[in-house]
Amino acid sequence: MRALGQDDAGRIAAARDLVKVYGRGEAQVRALDGLSVDLARGELTAIMGPSGSGKSTLMHCMAGLDTPTSGTVVVDGEDVGRMNQRRLTRLRRTRLGFVFQAFNLIPTLTAEENITLPLDIARTPVDRAWFDTVVDAVGLRDRLDHRPSELSGGQQQRVACARALVARPAVVFADEPTGNLDSRSSGEVLGFLRRSVDELGQSVVMVTHDPTAASYAHRVLFLADGRLVGELEEPTAEGVLDALRELGAGRRPADEPTAHGHADGRHAVVRP
Amino acid sequence: MRRVALRGIRSHLGRFALSVLAVLLGVAFVAGTFSLRTMMSSTFGDLVETSMVGDAYVRGGEAVGSGEPTGPMGGQQRTRIPLDLVDELAAVDGVEAAIPDITGPIVLVGPDGTAVMSGGGAPSFALALHPDEPAAWVEAGRAPEGPDEVALESATLEASGFAVGDTTSVVLGDGVRQVEVVGEVGFGAPVAGATIVFLDVTTATEAYAADGTVATVAVHAAEGLDEQEVVRRVEQALGAGDVVDPAAVEVLTGEDVRAETRAEIESALGFVSTFLLVFAAIALFVGAFIIANTFQMIVRQRQRELAMLRALGASPTQVLASILGQAAVVGVLGSALGVGAGVALVAGLRALFASMGMELSGRIPVDGFTVLVSVLVGTVVSVVAAAVPARRAALTPPVEAMREEVVVADRASVLRAVAGGLLVVAGASAVLVAAFAPAGLAVDEPGPLLGAGAGAVVIGLLLLAPTLVPPALAVLAAPAVAALRPLGGLARGNVTRNPRRTASTSGALMIGMALVGAAAVIAASTQASTRTIVEEEATADFLLQSATLAVPDELVAQVAAIDGVERADALRVGSVTADGEGVSAIGVPAGLFGASLEVEVVDGDLASLADGRAAVQRQAAEDNDWAVGDALTVTGALGERDVVVGAVIDSRAVGVPLVLPQDSFAELVPAAEGAVQTLFVVAQDGVAASGLRDALTDVAAPYVVVSVMDREEFADELAAQVDQILVILYALLGLSIVIAVLGIVNTLALSIAERTREIGLLRAVGLGRLQLATVVTIESVLTAVLGTVLGVAVGAGLAATLPSVYEDEGLSTLVVPWSQLGVVLALAVVVGVLAAVWPAIRAARMDVLDAVSYE
């Protein structure tokens, strides 16, 4: 494996030997158990795994929202683990974008104000051309002066995606972005995330447990018990389902050539 | 259900802490007032018991003046009785002593050359120490003999710093004299800060009863004689004697007089405690806003929990009871602590008074009544304040438990806004009618209409506030929104998203600030009006006044004798009854008007003000149908006299209805009760003011408490008195403002808890801690400024109509003290920043990840 910290055009973020332990004694839980992963630049990467597999913890650690117990995280060439609160805040403001499952928008601000919020906070002038590109891509031109309460769930989530992209972040982290949406709205949001990678050149990391959502990704990583147990390139929904079934049955994922994880046969439960 | 309610309080103690504190402060004020009143009343009660030990009292048969107690020990002014009566009374069978009450003002000059006076404004007076007096006894040294000796009451001796044997000087009604302190006299009870000097009977009689009359004579009978029997024997003796017409005197039992005096003290204290209770009520009212807000927010946060209880089968009544139960716990807890705080407050006050030389009774009474009333008031306020939120909690449909997101928009209710709007319009109209009605429509008594109108405006505004909040904040927040992008906008959004909550938080502040604004305008207008009156009407070059309100006669003569003094006009004030109407009257020397005072003559001629003639004020003339040429029967403590109205004047400098020539005044009012209040000095032409001033100051210096002022200084002095009252008012309003600020802290803290996820999101997209703290601070400042702006505008606006209503009472000039109101506004900003400190720190310390995933 390549040394961390060294600039690499192909890699936008990486974790090495990541361990995250919650609680003590009897109640101790190892959410991440020595996990290492590379996330590629200019790709939509999906992270999948059953509840408790550590996928959310992995994303929180990579995004600087949570501090790993040990191990290193590098995002866009910078060591996140060594940053203090002030630098983490600046990192989030300038290099990262976030889309959460719900409660993504400030209810008192209009859609446009919500989208430009990270730039306003950073006191950076809005790049109108890029703003227009993003807004057109999410198809919200005629909704810009609406408050979140006047938008549908899918529209709110698209506003959140636009906000995540407006500062041209190095990487966007999306935590179950379609968890609260119906299938049609999910499709719109996922389609946009994929387009933002293919057409706008962004990098997106998405945690999901929906195989259909994962099928929009360039690559799917499978986690179980805090470890990376499989990987799938250019997945289809069926392929993902098969892979999950394999995992659930304690076997290696079906498409042998691309999977290099170390599934060790431990029991994994996958929720639909 | 009870367990759920109690656990709810225990697990969210922090949320209730500020509500408990609000109740505590309000109740402490109430309990403190009651306790202070009881302590004062027991102090004065003890004093009455130990100093008024006569078995019977003889006094004049007719009350004089307006009936307001005026003497040093209270006591209504009555006609006086001859001193000669004493011998006749002493001769009555079974009477051991008849002691006349010979007393009057005195100034005791302390070792440092200034007057001995307690800080509490307690009186300073001299008493004749009669050898048979049973209520006072010599503790050390001996009783005073002759004009050059005095004895001091124990507390006075201690406060003055003298020891028996020291020499000093005293200022009596008739002049300054060097005296030796020869003894210490005990009184048997704390004298509440009064400065009491004992003189021998002859000296006191010369000083205070030179005309041979006294107010009362105390009769002390032999042991075992019933008071009623003493009264009967005294009445019999008076009937048989020839010193006085029995109809002109009144004989009462000692118990009756003591009861009467106690009742007078109670009514005076009752007035003070009512005054204090008004401010306590304001504080509690403000506290109720905090409690209402707290419960509103808690009910909102617990909506799902309550819905779940409902789904499990709890009835709406049970939910209602559980919320009201929590309110009751808050009320009882706050009240109980408040009673303790109130007692501590009174203990502190007592120590403070004691350090100012005002010794009060040793007991700090906490009677059942005080505790009961305080706890009841605190609890009822809490429960009533929680009633509306509790009702809403009870009506939570069980299905809410299944919903994902609970969205309850606290919109401004239309009904409430309409009611508020109507009240504001009606109140404002009433105020305008009272103030500016054309002559034909003029209201006889504008006061009550004005008061009711002002009350309606304030209550209407409180109702209307939720509707006013968004537009008002749009204006107030504009600078912050423009200057601090995007923080100002975020803060504005936070305070406007729940207008009702912001309205009640700033409404609490509005109440106190309205009173501050009104007080500031009234004070400034009063000061300006007084200044105008002094400038327009006072034409004398200098004025002399005494801190004891009595300029000694000796000084009047000395001033008149100074070279360069054209006139020295002494103005005396006393109480008389004119045609059955109790009024204050002034006695003036001939020629005072035109030389020392310039007044407007409506009818008649002031030159005739001598020789059995009088002048009356226009207002009094209208009220009593007095006109030039009418004869008035004027009764004073010394007797009765007919005077003819010679002039009707309209003067605001002369604040009393009746002006008598000096001679007539002296025939009616005894010197001890009609002291010189102001001495006007007019310089001869060509005499330098500074030289005359030095001469006057030199002459006045030995009298210690007499100040020499030119007109400018006199106006300043009056303005300073207004400022003193203003300071007291501000101090009393301070508590309600402190409570209102606690309310801001409370609302901020609770709404930050409510917005946890949103704050997490903001932090996740890059909002720094300092920026977050800034947002919270702007919210706080906006709330504080909103309440202050509304309050000051309403208070100052309403007060601005007063000069139109009370022009005749001397409030002629409207002055809006803009700079002072500006300071209040600046203070609101500071208060807002202070209120934000704790909530802002809490918000900034939130962990981003915890906040984002907060349920």
mmCIF file of C-alpha atoms in Angstrom, chain B residues 53-176:
data_model
loop_
_atom_site.group_PDB
_atom_site.id
_atom_site.type_symbol
_atom_site.label_atom_id
_atom_site.label_comp_id
_atom_site.label_asym_id
_atom_site.label_seq_id
_atom_site.Cartn_x
_atom_site.Cartn_y
_atom_site.Cartn_z
ATOM 1 C CA VAL B 53 -47.751 55.385 79.233
ATOM 2 C CA GLY B 54 -50.289 57.990 80.400
ATOM 3 C CA ASP B 55 -53.561 56.770 81.896
ATOM 4 C CA ALA B 56 -55.463 59.583 80.220
ATOM 5 C CA TYR B 57 -54.731 62.312 77.683
ATOM 6 C CA VAL B 58 -56.237 65.762 77.413
ATOM 7 C CA ARG B 59 -56.115 67.508 74.055
ATOM 8 C CA GLY B 60 -57.911 70.105 71.953
ATOM 9 C CA GLY B 61 -61.441 69.304 70.927
ATOM 10 C CA GLU B 62 -61.202 70.153 67.268
ATOM 11 C CA ALA B 63 -59.094 68.811 64.442
ATOM 12 C CA VAL B 64 -57.269 71.340 62.292
ATOM 13 C CA GLY B 65 -56.008 71.078 58.755
ATOM 14 C CA SER B 66 -56.492 68.363 56.205
ATOM 15 C CA GLY B 67 -56.290 65.529 58.689
ATOM 16 C CA GLU B 68 -52.893 64.291 57.529
ATOM 17 C CA PRO B 69 -50.676 63.311 60.453
ATOM 18 C CA THR B 70 -47.887 65.867 60.701
ATOM 19 C CA GLY B 71 -46.262 65.664 64.120
ATOM 20 C CA PRO B 72 -42.965 63.874 64.751
ATOM 21 C CA MET B 73 -44.801 60.899 66.252
ATOM 22 C CA GLY B 74 -47.645 61.072 63.781
ATOM 23 C CA GLY B 75 -50.744 62.506 65.383
ATOM 24 C CA GLN B 76 -53.234 64.767 63.763
ATOM 25 C CA GLN B 77 -53.056 68.475 64.364
ATOM 26 C CA ARG B 78 -55.711 69.767 66.704
ATOM 27 C CA THR B 79 -56.517 72.984 68.470
ATOM 28 C CA ARG B 80 -54.126 73.581 71.344
ATOM 29 C CA ILE B 81 -54.890 73.690 75.040
ATOM 30 C CA PRO B 82 -53.551 76.130 77.625
ATOM 31 C CA LEU B 83 -50.501 75.096 79.599
ATOM 32 C CA ASP B 84 -52.221 76.365 82.748
ATOM 33 C CA LEU B 85 -54.442 73.319 82.605
ATOM 34 C CA VAL B 86 -51.562 71.256 83.995
ATOM 35 C CA ASP B 87 -51.981 72.491 87.552
ATOM 36 C CA GLU B 88 -55.710 71.869 87.502
ATOM 37 C CA LEU B 89 -55.138 68.335 86.209
ATOM 38 C CA ALA B 90 -52.384 67.574 88.731
ATOM 39 C CA ALA B 91 -54.768 68.497 91.515
ATOM 40 C CA VAL B 92 -57.356 65.872 90.495
ATOM 41 C CA ASP B 93 -57.802 63.172 93.116
ATOM 42 C CA GLY B 94 -55.714 60.095 92.302
ATOM 43 C CA VAL B 95 -53.549 61.849 89.684
ATOM 44 C CA GLU B 96 -49.857 61.646 90.450
ATOM 45 C CA ALA B 97 -48.564 63.751 87.580
ATOM 46 C CA ALA B 98 -49.881 65.801 84.649
ATOM 47 C CA ILE B 99 -47.148 66.173 82.064
ATOM 48 C CA PRO B 100 -47.569 68.510 79.082
ATOM 49 C CA ASP B 101 -46.119 67.328 75.786
ATOM 50 C CA ILE B 102 -43.652 70.101 75.076
ATOM 51 C CA THR B 103 -41.716 69.272 71.947
ATOM 52 C CA GLY B 104 -40.350 70.805 68.784
ATOM 53 C CA PRO B 105 -37.630 70.521 66.146
ATOM 54 C CA ILE B 106 -33.986 70.811 67.177
ATOM 55 C CA VAL B 107 -30.638 70.438 65.446
ATOM 56 C CA LEU B 108 -27.911 68.763 67.442
ATOM 57 C CA VAL B 109 -24.486 69.703 66.127
ATOM 58 C CA GLY B 110 -22.206 66.688 66.252
ATOM 59 C CA PRO B 111 -18.496 66.570 67.090
ATOM 60 C CA ASP B 112 -17.608 67.020 63.386
ATOM 61 C CA GLY B 113 -19.606 70.252 63.148
ATOM 62 C CA THR B 114 -22.459 68.788 61.112
ATOM 63 C CA ALA B 115 -25.953 67.970 62.275
ATOM 64 C CA VAL B 116 -26.578 64.624 63.946
ATOM 65 C CA MET B 117 -29.091 62.901 61.706
ATOM 66 C CA SER B 118 -29.793 59.328 60.792
ATOM 67 C CA GLY B 119 -29.696 58.353 57.148
ATOM 68 C CA GLY B 120 -33.274 57.167 57.066
ATOM 69 C CA GLY B 121 -34.846 60.603 57.238
ATOM 70 C CA ALA B 122 -36.001 60.045 60.829
ATOM 71 C CA PRO B 123 -36.990 63.220 62.686
ATOM 72 C CA SER B 124 -34.811 65.226 65.055
ATOM 73 C CA PHE B 125 -36.699 66.769 67.950
ATOM 74 C CA ALA B 126 -36.409 67.994 71.519
ATOM 75 C CA LEU B 127 -38.557 66.917 74.465
ATOM 76 C CA ALA B 128 -39.038 68.482 77.865
ATOM 77 C CA LEU B 129 -37.767 66.001 80.470
ATOM 78 C CA HIS B 130 -40.329 66.332 83.207
ATOM 79 C CA PRO B 131 -39.076 65.123 86.621
ATOM 80 C CA ASP B 132 -42.158 62.905 87.020
ATOM 81 C CA GLU B 133 -41.997 61.459 83.512
ATOM 82 C CA PRO B 134 -42.383 57.670 83.905
ATOM 83 C CA ALA B 135 -41.543 56.761 80.284
ATOM 84 C CA ALA B 136 -37.997 58.158 80.226
ATOM 85 C CA TRP B 137 -35.346 57.887 82.864
ATOM 86 C CA VAL B 138 -31.777 59.040 83.337
ATOM 87 C CA GLU B 139 -29.401 56.197 82.489
ATOM 88 C CA ALA B 140 -26.168 58.072 83.181
ATOM 89 C CA GLY B 141 -25.180 61.528 84.328
ATOM 90 C CA ARG B 142 -28.108 63.657 85.391
ATOM 91 C CA ALA B 143 -31.158 65.465 84.050
ATOM 92 C CA PRO B 144 -30.567 68.818 82.285
ATOM 93 C CA GLU B 145 -31.056 71.978 84.289
ATOM 94 C CA GLY B 146 -31.199 75.429 82.769
ATOM 95 C CA PRO B 147 -30.825 76.597 79.176
ATOM 96 C CA ASP B 148 -27.193 75.443 78.789
ATOM 97 C CA GLU B 149 -27.661 71.751 79.442
ATOM 98 C CA VAL B 150 -29.137 68.896 77.447
ATOM 99 C CA ALA B 151 -29.467 65.139 77.859
ATOM 100 C CA LEU B 152 -29.449 62.756 74.931
ATOM 101 C CA GLU B 153 -31.448 59.624 74.305
ATOM 102 C CA SER B 154 -29.187 56.530 74.480
ATOM 103 C CA ALA B 155 -29.201 55.717 70.736
ATOM 104 C CA THR B 156 -28.781 59.416 69.871
ATOM 105 C CA LEU B 157 -25.817 59.664 72.246
ATOM 106 C CA GLU B 158 -24.218 56.648 70.624
ATOM 107 C CA ALA B 159 -24.899 57.823 67.066
ATOM 108 C CA SER B 160 -23.631 61.354 67.782
ATOM 109 C CA GLY B 161 -20.326 60.141 69.176
ATOM 110 C CA PHE B 162 -20.613 62.389 72.235
ATOM 111 C CA ALA B 163 -19.972 61.341 75.816
ATOM 112 C CA VAL B 164 -21.622 62.757 78.890
ATOM 113 C CA GLY B 165 -19.686 65.922 79.772
ATOM 114 C CA ASP B 166 -18.985 67.052 76.192
ATOM 115 C CA THR B 167 -20.062 70.467 75.010
ATOM 116 C CA THR B 168 -21.608 71.313 71.682
ATOM 117 C CA SER B 169 -24.282 73.542 70.245
ATOM 118 C CA VAL B 170 -27.932 73.043 69.393
ATOM 119 C CA VAL B 171 -30.252 75.010 67.134
ATOM 120 C CA LEU B 172 -33.687 75.526 68.634
ATOM 121 C CA GLY B 173 -36.630 77.275 67.055
ATOM 122 C CA ASP B 174 -35.401 80.552 68.509
ATOM 123 C CA GLY B 175 -31.675 80.296 67.831
ATOM 124 C CA VAL B 176 -28.288 78.684 68.410
#
